[in-house]
Amino acid sequence: MTMPADLETDSARLREAMAKALAENGVLADPAWKEAVEAVPRHRFVPGFYLPADDRDGQGLTIWEPVTAELDYGRWLSAAYSDTTLITQFDADEPDWKQPATRHGGAPTSSSTLPSLVLRMWADADVQEGHTVLEIGTGTGYSTALACERLGSADVTSIEVDPHRLETAASAIYGCGYTPTLAVADGLYGYWPEASFDRIVAACSFRAVPPALLAQARPGGKILLTLSGWLYGYARVLLTVDGNGTAEGQLLPGTVSFMSARTHAAPAFGNPAHWAAGLPQRSRRTPHSPERITAASEEAFHLRFLAQCTVPDAQMTTVGEVVHLVDVVTGSAATLTPGDGGWQVREGGPAKLWERIERVLDAYDAADRPGPETFSLHVYGGGQHLRHPQLPGLPLPRP
């Protein structure tokens, strides 16, 4: 299909409208970033993507519909300039956008992050003119292009672990006239050839702060990244590096999640029924419902991360009404079953998984339910601890 002759006119109008809406929502306080949004053609970075259908399939899986200019020009262009995350890849399987197929379920592994979050990340990292920047996770390249427009290409380095993703992004970035340093590299190790950096910003999440990033930040430099884990709890942190291998900073408020760095993805754990079969038959009543960490609320989002810090190797799944916790590292497991107006717990193995989570929930309640911004992360000598004046230190996994 040949693109409509008025594509550039349509896209310029939609860019201007998106920039105006983001500014009205308080996302574009800096006029220079607003100019970048108005200048960078997002549609060039997303020739194809998936959007969720209104209904799920018979198995309860999300139906993902492919969207391209060839399939539906209007839907494609309007979505490209909406404040929406556009999924571009599932399960590391590169789509054939010439003959795209509808997908049922799957784990997103690449996307064009919603513009408001991209801009929020750059703003939270306090990126200013003259800063050298490392972006971890090039993705489609749209965020990289915004940074180049704002800072100049010479000060921007962006790395991506997926070679095909980077090749596609590079074509769009260079096609728009930007010339940052691009490389295929694992974000866990940063990018030594261009170090040191004033700012490091990650568009993926890590179980703990990678030591290489601390070593590649200049003294006084800042690292903005999202912490995650196998319970899918998330927290963002802005660290200031002192140049001696240590760093500290506050957790940031809000509920933001990013795809995990591929080397930090959760392992498979098999059939939950097999784990449950090895647990003691005797159960006890728990004062805390698992909904405290699974509910669709901002507090539960925060509590899930705190719970994850105390059982960093645990994973959680629900089968019917039974909640399973499984730890493939220690061989520990627990089940929570509703009944008699509450929840019954069975657990076994070296680590009492739910008991540890209960202690965190008790301490959190006793401290009057403090928000994320009251916690600080300290990184030192290979150890990483989340701290709060009224709660015991919570260790992150070894990096």
CSV table of C-alpha atoms in Angstrom, one decimal:
chain,number,residue,atom,x,y,z
A,1,MET,CA,0.0,0.0,0.0
A,2,THR,CA,1.2,3.5,-0.8
A,3,MET,CA,1.0,5.9,2.1
A,4,PRO,CA,-1.6,8.6,1.7
A,5,ALA,CA,-0.2,11.9,0.3
A,6,ASP,CA,-1.4,13.8,3.4
A,7,LEU,CA,0.4,11.5,5.9
A,8,GLU,CA,2.9,14.2,6.8
A,9,THR,CA,0.1,16.8,7.3
A,10,ASP,CA,-2.0,14.3,9.3
A,11,SER,CA,0.9,13.3,11.5
A,12,ALA,CA,2.0,16.8,12.2
A,13,ARG,CA,-1.5,17.8,13.3
A,14,LEU,CA,-1.7,14.7,15.6
A,15,ARG,CA,1.8,15.4,17.0
A,16,GLU,CA,0.8,18.9,17.9
A,17,ALA,CA,-2.5,17.7,19.5
A,18,MET,CA,-0.6,15.0,21.5
A,19,ALA,CA,2.0,17.6,22.7
A,20,LYS,CA,-0.8,19.9,23.7
A,21,ALA,CA,-2.7,17.2,25.7
A,22,LEU,CA,0.5,16.1,27.4
A,23,ALA,CA,1.3,19.7,28.4
A,24,GLU,CA,-2.3,20.2,29.7
A,25,ASN,CA,-1.8,17.0,31.9
A,26,GLY,CA,1.4,18.5,33.4
A,27,VAL,CA,3.8,16.1,31.6
A,28,LEU,CA,5.5,18.7,29.5
A,29,ALA,CA,6.6,21.4,31.9
A,30,ASP,CA,9.8,21.9,30.0
A,31,PRO,CA,9.1,23.7,26.7
A,32,ALA,CA,12.2,22.0,25.1
A,33,TRP,CA,10.6,18.6,25.6
A,34,LYS,CA,7.3,19.9,24.2
A,35,GLU,CA,9.2,21.0,21.1
A,36,ALA,CA,10.8,17.5,20.9
A,37,VAL,CA,7.4,15.8,21.0
A,38,GLU,CA,6.2,18.1,18.2
A,39,ALA,CA,9.2,17.4,16.1
A,40,VAL,CA,9.7,13.6,16.4
A,41,PRO,CA,7.3,11.6,14.1
A,42,ARG,CA,6.3,8.6,16.3
A,43,HIS,CA,4.6,6.8,13.4
A,44,ARG,CA,8.0,6.3,11.8
A,45,PHE,CA,9.0,4.1,14.7
A,46,VAL,CA,5.9,2.0,14.8
A,47,PRO,CA,5.0,0.7,11.3
A,48,GLY,CA,3.2,-2.2,13.1
A,49,PHE,CA,2.0,-3.0,16.6
A,50,TYR,CA,-0.7,-4.8,18.5
A,51,LEU,CA,-3.7,-3.5,20.4
A,52,PRO,CA,-5.9,-5.5,22.7
A,53,ALA,CA,-9.4,-6.5,21.5
A,54,ASP,CA,-12.4,-5.6,23.6
A,55,ASP,CA,-13.1,-9.2,24.4
A,56,ARG,CA,-11.0,-12.2,25.5
A,57,ASP,CA,-11.0,-15.6,23.8
A,58,GLY,CA,-12.7,-18.7,25.1
A,59,GLN,CA,-9.7,-19.5,27.3
A,60,GLY,CA,-9.7,-16.1,28.9
A,61,LEU,CA,-6.6,-15.0,27.0
A,62,THR,CA,-6.2,-11.4,25.6
A,63,ILE,CA,-6.7,-11.2,21.9
A,64,TRP,CA,-4.1,-9.0,20.3
A,65,GLU,CA,-5.0,-7.4,17.0
A,66,PRO,CA,-2.3,-6.3,14.6
A,67,VAL,CA,-2.5,-2.7,13.5
A,68,THR,CA,-0.6,-1.4,10.4
A,69,ALA,CA,-1.3,1.4,7.9
A,70,GLU,CA,-2.1,-1.3,5.3
A,71,LEU,CA,-4.8,-2.8,7.5
A,72,ASP,CA,-6.4,0.4,8.8
A,73,TYR,CA,-4.6,3.7,8.2
A,74,GLY,CA,-6.8,5.8,10.5
A,75,ARG,CA,-6.5,3.4,13.4
A,76,TRP,CA,-2.8,3.0,13.0
A,77,LEU,CA,-2.0,6.8,12.8
A,78,SER,CA,-4.4,7.8,15.6
A,79,ALA,CA,-2.9,5.1,17.9
A,80,ALA,CA,0.6,6.1,17.0
A,81,TYR,CA,-0.2,9.6,18.4
A,82,SER,CA,-2.1,8.4,21.5
A,83,ASP,CA,-0.7,8.3,24.9
A,84,THR,CA,-0.6,4.5,24.8
A,85,THR,CA,2.0,1.7,25.0
A,86,LEU,CA,2.1,-0.1,21.6
A,87,ILE,CA,3.2,-3.7,21.8
A,88,THR,CA,5.6,-4.6,19.0
A,89,GLN,CA,6.8,-8.1,19.9
A,90,PHE,CA,5.7,-11.1,22.0
A,91,ASP,CA,7.9,-13.8,23.4
A,92,ALA,CA,10.9,-12.5,21.5
A,93,ASP,CA,9.2,-13.6,18.3
A,94,GLU,CA,9.5,-10.9,15.6
A,95,PRO,CA,6.2,-10.5,13.7
A,96,ASP,CA,5.9,-10.5,9.9
A,97,TRP,CA,4.3,-7.1,9.5
A,98,LYS,CA,3.6,-7.8,5.8
A,99,GLN,CA,1.3,-10.6,6.9
A,100,PRO,CA,0.5,-10.0,10.6
A,101,ALA,CA,-1.6,-12.5,12.5
A,102,THR,CA,-3.9,-12.0,15.5
A,103,ARG,CA,-2.3,-13.3,18.7
A,104,HIS,CA,-3.9,-15.0,21.7
A,105,GLY,CA,-2.1,-14.3,24.9
A,106,GLY,CA,1.7,-14.2,25.1
A,107,ALA,CA,4.3,-12.2,27.0
A,108,PRO,CA,5.2,-8.8,25.5
A,109,THR,CA,9.0,-8.4,25.0
A,110,SER,CA,9.2,-5.1,23.2
A,111,SER,CA,7.0,-2.1,22.8
A,112,SER,CA,6.9,1.6,22.2
A,113,THR,CA,6.2,3.0,25.7
A,114,LEU,CA,3.5,5.5,26.2
A,115,PRO,CA,4.9,9.0,25.5
A,116,SER,CA,3.9,10.4,28.9
A,117,LEU,CA,5.9,7.8,30.7
A,118,VAL,CA,8.9,8.3,28.3
A,119,LEU,CA,8.9,12.0,29.1
A,120,ARG,CA,8.3,11.3,32.8
A,121,MET,CA,11.4,9.1,32.9
A,122,TRP,CA,13.6,11.8,31.2
A,123,ALA,CA,12.2,14.5,33.5
A,124,ASP,CA,12.6,12.4,36.7
A,125,ALA,CA,16.3,11.7,35.7
A,126,ASP,CA,16.8,15.4,35.6
A,127,VAL,CA,18.4,15.3,32.1
A,128,GLN,CA,19.8,18.7,31.1
A,129,GLU,CA,21.7,20.1,28.2
A,130,GLY,CA,25.3,19.0,28.2
A,131,HIS,CA,24.6,15.7,29.9
A,132,THR,CA,25.9,12.5,28.4
A,133,VAL,CA,23.1,9.9,28.6
A,134,LEU,CA,23.0,6.1,28.4
A,135,GLU,CA,19.5,4.7,27.6
A,136,ILE,CA,19.1,1.0,28.3
A,137,GLY,CA,16.4,-0.5,26.0
A,138,THR,CA,16.2,1.2,22.6
A,139,GLY,CA,13.0,-0.6,21.8
A,140,THR,CA,11.4,1.1,18.8
A,141,GLY,CA,13.8,4.1,19.0
A,142,TYR,CA,11.1,6.7,19.7
A,143,SER,CA,12.4,7.6,23.2
A,144,THR,CA,16.0,7.7,21.8
A,145,ALA,CA,14.9,10.1,19.1
A,146,LEU,CA,13.2,12.4,21.7
A,147,ALA,CA,16.5,12.5,23.6
A,148,CYS,CA,18.5,13.3,20.5
A,149,GLU,CA,16.1,16.1,19.6
A,150,ARG,CA,16.4,17.5,23.1
A,151,LEU,CA,20.1,17.0,23.8
A,152,GLY,CA,21.8,16.5,20.5
A,153,SER,CA,22.7,13.1,19.1
A,154,ALA,CA,26.4,13.3,20.2
A,155,ASP,CA,25.4,13.0,23.9
A,156,VAL,CA,23.1,10.0,23.5
A,157,THR,CA,24.0,6.3,23.7
A,158,SER,CA,21.3,3.7,23.5
A,159,ILE,CA,21.7,-0.1,23.8
A,160,GLU,CA,19.3,-2.9,23.0
A,161,VAL,CA,19.7,-6.7,23.7
A,162,ASP,CA,17.7,-7.8,20.6
A,163,PRO,CA,19.7,-7.4,17.4
A,164,HIS,CA,16.6,-7.3,15.1
A,165,ARG,CA,14.9,-4.7,17.3
A,166,LEU,CA,18.0,-2.5,17.2
A,167,GLU,CA,18.3,-2.8,13.4
A,168,THR,CA,14.7,-1.8,13.0
A,169,ALA,CA,15.1,1.1,15.5
A,170,ALA,CA,18.3,2.3,13.9
A,171,SER,CA,16.7,2.5,10.5
A,172,ALA,CA,14.0,4.8,11.9
A,173,ILE,CA,16.3,6.9,14.0
A,174,TYR,CA,18.8,7.4,11.3
A,175,GLY,CA,16.0,8.0,8.8
A,176,CYS,CA,14.8,10.9,10.9
A,177,GLY,CA,18.3,12.4,10.8
A,178,TYR,CA,19.5,11.5,14.3
A,179,THR,CA,22.9,9.9,14.8
A,180,PRO,CA,23.3,8.7,18.4
A,181,THR,CA,25.6,5.8,19.4
A,182,LEU,CA,23.7,2.6,19.1
A,183,ALA,CA,24.8,-0.9,20.1
A,184,VAL,CA,23.6,-4.4,20.7
A,185,ALA,CA,24.4,-5.0,24.4
A,186,ASP,CA,22.9,-6.4,27.5
A,187,GLY,CA,21.8,-3.6,29.8
A,188,LEU,CA,23.0,-5.6,32.8
A,189,TYR,CA,26.5,-4.6,31.8
A,190,GLY,CA,25.8,-1.1,30.5
A,191,TYR,CA,28.1,0.1,27.7
A,192,TRP,CA,31.8,0.6,28.7
A,193,PRO,CA,33.0,2.0,25.3
A,194,GLU,CA,31.1,5.3,25.9
A,195,ALA,CA,31.3,5.5,29.7
A,196,SER,CA,31.2,7.6,31.8
A,197,PHE,CA,27.7,9.0,31.8
A,198,ASP,CA,26.0,11.8,33.6
A,199,ARG,CA,22.7,10.0,33.4
A,200,ILE,CA,21.7,6.4,33.0
A,201,VAL,CA,18.0,5.7,32.3
A,202,ALA,CA,16.6,2.2,31.9
A,203,ALA,CA,13.5,1.4,29.9
A,204,CYS,CA,13.5,-2.2,31.3
A,205,SER,CA,13.4,-3.4,34.9
A,206,PHE,CA,16.0,-5.2,37.0
A,207,ARG,CA,15.8,-7.4,40.1
A,208,ALA,CA,18.6,-5.4,41.6
A,209,VAL,CA,20.9,-2.5,40.5
A,210,PRO,CA,23.6,-3.8,38.1
A,211,PRO,CA,27.0,-2.9,39.5
A,212,ALA,CA,28.3,-2.1,36.1
A,213,LEU,CA,25.9,0.9,35.9
A,214,LEU,CA,27.3,2.3,39.1
A,215,ALA,CA,30.9,2.1,37.7
A,216,GLN,CA,29.8,3.7,34.5
A,217,ALA,CA,28.1,6.8,36.1
A,218,ARG,CA,30.2,9.8,36.8
A,219,PRO,CA,30.6,10.9,40.5
A,220,GLY,CA,27.4,12.8,41.2
A,221,GLY,CA,25.7,11.2,38.2
A,222,LYS,CA,22.2,9.7,38.5
A,223,ILE,CA,20.7,6.4,37.6
A,224,LEU,CA,17.0,6.0,37.1
A,225,LEU,CA,15.7,2.5,36.8
A,226,THR,CA,12.7,0.3,37.7
A,227,LEU,CA,13.2,-2.6,40.1
A,228,SER,CA,11.1,-5.6,39.6
A,229,GLY,CA,11.1,-9.3,40.4
A,230,TRP,CA,9.5,-12.7,40.1
A,231,LEU,CA,6.4,-11.6,42.0
A,232,TYR,CA,6.0,-8.8,39.5
A,233,GLY,CA,6.3,-6.1,42.1
A,234,TYR,CA,7.7,-2.9,40.8
A,235,ALA,CA,9.3,0.3,42.2
A,236,ARG,CA,11.2,3.1,40.6
A,237,VAL,CA,14.4,4.5,42.1
A,238,LEU,CA,16.6,7.5,41.4
A,239,LEU,CA,20.1,6.9,42.6
A,240,THR,CA,22.9,9.3,43.0
A,241,VAL,CA,26.4,7.7,42.6
A,242,ASP,CA,29.3,8.9,44.8
A,243,GLY,CA,32.1,7.5,42.7
A,244,ASN,CA,33.3,5.0,45.3
A,245,GLY,CA,31.1,2.1,44.2
A,246,THR,CA,28.1,3.2,46.4
A,247,ALA,CA,24.9,5.0,45.6
A,248,GLU,CA,21.6,5.8,47.3
A,249,GLY,CA,18.3,7.4,46.5
A,250,GLN,CA,14.6,7.5,47.2
A,251,LEU,CA,11.9,5.4,45.7
A,252,LEU,CA,9.6,7.5,43.4
A,253,PRO,CA,5.8,7.6,43.9
A,254,GLY,CA,3.4,6.2,41.4
A,255,THR,CA,2.7,2.8,39.7
A,256,VAL,CA,5.0,2.2,36.8
A,257,SER,CA,6.0,-1.2,35.3
A,258,PHE,CA,8.5,-2.1,32.6
A,259,MET,CA,9.4,-5.4,31.0
A,260,SER,CA,12.1,-7.3,32.8
A,261,ALA,CA,15.7,-7.4,31.4
A,262,ARG,CA,15.7,-10.7,29.7
A,263,THR,CA,18.5,-12.1,31.9
A,264,HIS,CA,16.4,-11.3,34.9
A,265,ALA,CA,13.2,-13.0,33.7
A,266,ALA,CA,11.5,-15.5,36.0
A,267,PRO,CA,12.3,-19.2,35.6
A,268,ALA,CA,9.7,-21.8,34.8
A,269,PHE,CA,8.5,-23.7,37.9
A,270,GLY,CA,6.4,-26.5,36.6
A,271,ASN,CA,3.0,-27.6,37.8
A,272,PRO,CA,1.7,-25.8,41.0
A,273,ALA,CA,-0.1,-29.0,42.0
A,274,HIS,CA,3.2,-30.9,42.2
A,275,TRP,CA,4.5,-28.3,44.6
A,276,ALA,CA,1.3,-28.3,46.7
A,277,ALA,CA,1.4,-32.1,46.9
A,278,GLY,CA,4.6,-32.0,49.0
A,279,LEU,CA,3.3,-29.5,51.6
A,280,PRO,CA,2.2,-30.6,55.1
A,281,GLN,CA,-1.5,-31.2,55.4
A,282,ARG,CA,-1.8,-29.1,58.5
A,283,SER,CA,-2.8,-25.5,57.8
A,284,ARG,CA,-3.1,-22.3,59.8
A,285,ARG,CA,-5.2,-19.2,59.5
A,286,THR,CA,-3.5,-16.1,58.2
A,287,PRO,CA,-4.5,-12.6,59.3
A,288,HIS,CA,-3.7,-11.2,55.8
A,289,SER,CA,-5.5,-11.9,52.6
A,290,PRO,CA,-3.4,-12.4,49.5
A,291,GLU,CA,-5.5,-9.7,48.0
A,292,ARG,CA,-3.4,-7.2,49.9
A,293,ILE,CA,-0.6,-7.8,47.4
A,294,THR,CA,-2.7,-8.7,44.3
A,295,ALA,CA,-5.6,-6.2,44.3
A,296,ALA,CA,-5.7,-3.5,41.6
A,297,SER,CA,-4.8,-0.7,43.9
A,298,GLU,CA,-1.8,1.6,44.3
A,299,GLU,CA,-1.2,0.3,47.8
A,300,ALA,CA,-1.3,-3.3,46.7
A,301,PHE,CA,1.2,-2.4,43.9
A,302,HIS,CA,3.6,-1.0,46.5
A,303,LEU,CA,3.0,-3.9,49.0
A,304,ARG,CA,3.8,-6.4,46.2
A,305,PHE,CA,7.2,-4.9,45.8
A,306,LEU,CA,7.9,-5.0,49.6
A,307,ALA,CA,6.7,-8.6,49.8
A,308,GLN,CA,9.0,-9.4,46.8
A,309,CYS,CA,12.0,-8.0,48.7
A,310,THR,CA,11.5,-10.4,51.6
A,311,VAL,CA,10.9,-13.5,49.3
A,312,PRO,CA,13.0,-12.4,46.2
A,313,ASP,CA,13.0,-15.9,44.6
A,314,ALA,CA,9.3,-16.6,45.0
A,315,GLN,CA,6.7,-16.7,42.2
A,316,MET,CA,3.0,-16.6,42.6
A,317,THR,CA,0.1,-18.0,40.6
A,318,THR,CA,-3.6,-18.7,41.2
A,319,VAL,CA,-5.3,-21.9,40.2
A,320,GLY,CA,-9.1,-21.7,40.8
A,321,GLU,CA,-9.3,-20.1,44.2
A,322,VAL,CA,-6.0,-21.3,45.5
A,323,VAL,CA,-3.0,-19.0,45.5
A,324,HIS,CA,0.4,-20.8,45.1
A,325,LEU,CA,3.8,-19.4,46.1
A,326,VAL,CA,6.8,-21.3,44.7
A,327,ASP,CA,10.5,-20.8,45.2
A,328,VAL,CA,12.6,-22.7,42.7
A,329,VAL,CA,15.9,-21.6,44.4
A,330,THR,CA,15.2,-23.1,47.9
A,331,GLY,CA,12.5,-25.6,47.1
A,332,SER,CA,10.0,-23.8,49.4
A,333,ALA,CA,6.3,-23.5,48.6
A,334,ALA,CA,3.0,-22.3,50.2
A,335,THR,CA,-0.7,-22.3,49.3
A,336,LEU,CA,-3.4,-20.0,50.5
A,337,THR,CA,-7.0,-21.3,50.3
A,338,PRO,CA,-10.1,-19.3,51.1
A,339,GLY,CA,-12.6,-20.7,53.6
A,340,ASP,CA,-14.4,-20.1,56.9
A,341,GLY,CA,-14.4,-16.3,56.3
A,342,GLY,CA,-10.6,-16.1,55.9
A,343,TRP,CA,-7.6,-17.8,54.4
A,344,GLN,CA,-5.8,-21.0,55.3
A,345,VAL,CA,-2.1,-21.3,54.7
A,346,ARG,CA,0.0,-24.5,54.2
A,347,GLU,CA,3.8,-24.0,53.7
A,348,GLY,CA,6.9,-26.0,53.7
A,349,GLY,CA,10.6,-25.9,52.8
A,350,PRO,CA,13.6,-24.0,54.2
A,351,ALA,CA,11.8,-20.6,53.7
A,352,LYS,CA,8.3,-20.0,55.1
A,353,LEU,CA,7.3,-17.8,52.3
A,354,TRP,CA,3.9,-16.5,53.5
A,355,GLU,CA,5.2,-16.1,57.0
A,356,ARG,CA,7.9,-13.8,55.8
A,357,ILE,CA,5.3,-11.8,53.8
A,358,GLU,CA,3.1,-11.6,56.9
A,359,ARG,CA,6.0,-10.1,58.9
A,360,VAL,CA,6.4,-7.4,56.2
A,361,LEU,CA,2.7,-6.6,56.2
A,362,ASP,CA,2.6,-6.4,60.0
A,363,ALA,CA,5.5,-4.0,60.0
A,364,TYR,CA,4.0,-2.0,57.3
A,365,ASP,CA,0.7,-1.6,59.1
A,366,ALA,CA,2.5,-0.8,62.4
A,367,ALA,CA,4.4,2.0,60.6
A,368,ASP,CA,1.1,3.6,59.5
A,369,ARG,CA,1.3,2.3,55.9
A,370,PRO,CA,4.2,4.4,54.5
A,371,GLY,CA,4.3,5.2,50.8
A,372,PRO,CA,7.1,4.4,48.3
A,373,GLU,CA,8.7,7.9,48.6
A,374,THR,CA,9.5,7.3,52.3
A,375,PHE,CA,11.8,4.4,51.4
A,376,SER,CA,15.4,4.7,50.3
A,377,LEU,CA,17.7,2.3,48.5
A,378,HIS,CA,21.3,1.9,49.6
A,379,VAL,CA,23.8,0.2,47.3
A,380,TYR,CA,27.2,-0.6,48.7
A,381,GLY,CA,29.9,-3.3,48.6
A,382,GLY,CA,27.8,-5.7,46.6
A,383,GLY,CA,24.8,-5.4,48.9
A,384,GLN,CA,21.6,-3.6,48.3
A,385,HIS,CA,19.0,-2.8,51.0
A,386,LEU,CA,15.7,-1.0,51.0
A,387,ARG,CA,15.4,1.0,54.2
A,388,HIS,CA,12.7,2.9,56.1
A,389,PRO,CA,13.0,4.5,59.6
A,390,GLN,CA,10.2,2.3,61.0
A,391,LEU,CA,10.8,-0.9,59.1
A,392,PRO,CA,13.6,-3.5,59.1
A,393,GLY,CA,15.9,-3.4,56.1
A,394,LEU,CA,14.7,-5.4,53.1
A,395,PRO,CA,17.5,-6.9,51.0
A,396,LEU,CA,17.4,-7.1,47.2
A,397,PRO,CA,18.7,-10.2,45.4
A,398,ARG,CA,22.4,-10.3,44.8
A,399,PRO,CA,23.0,-8.4,41.5
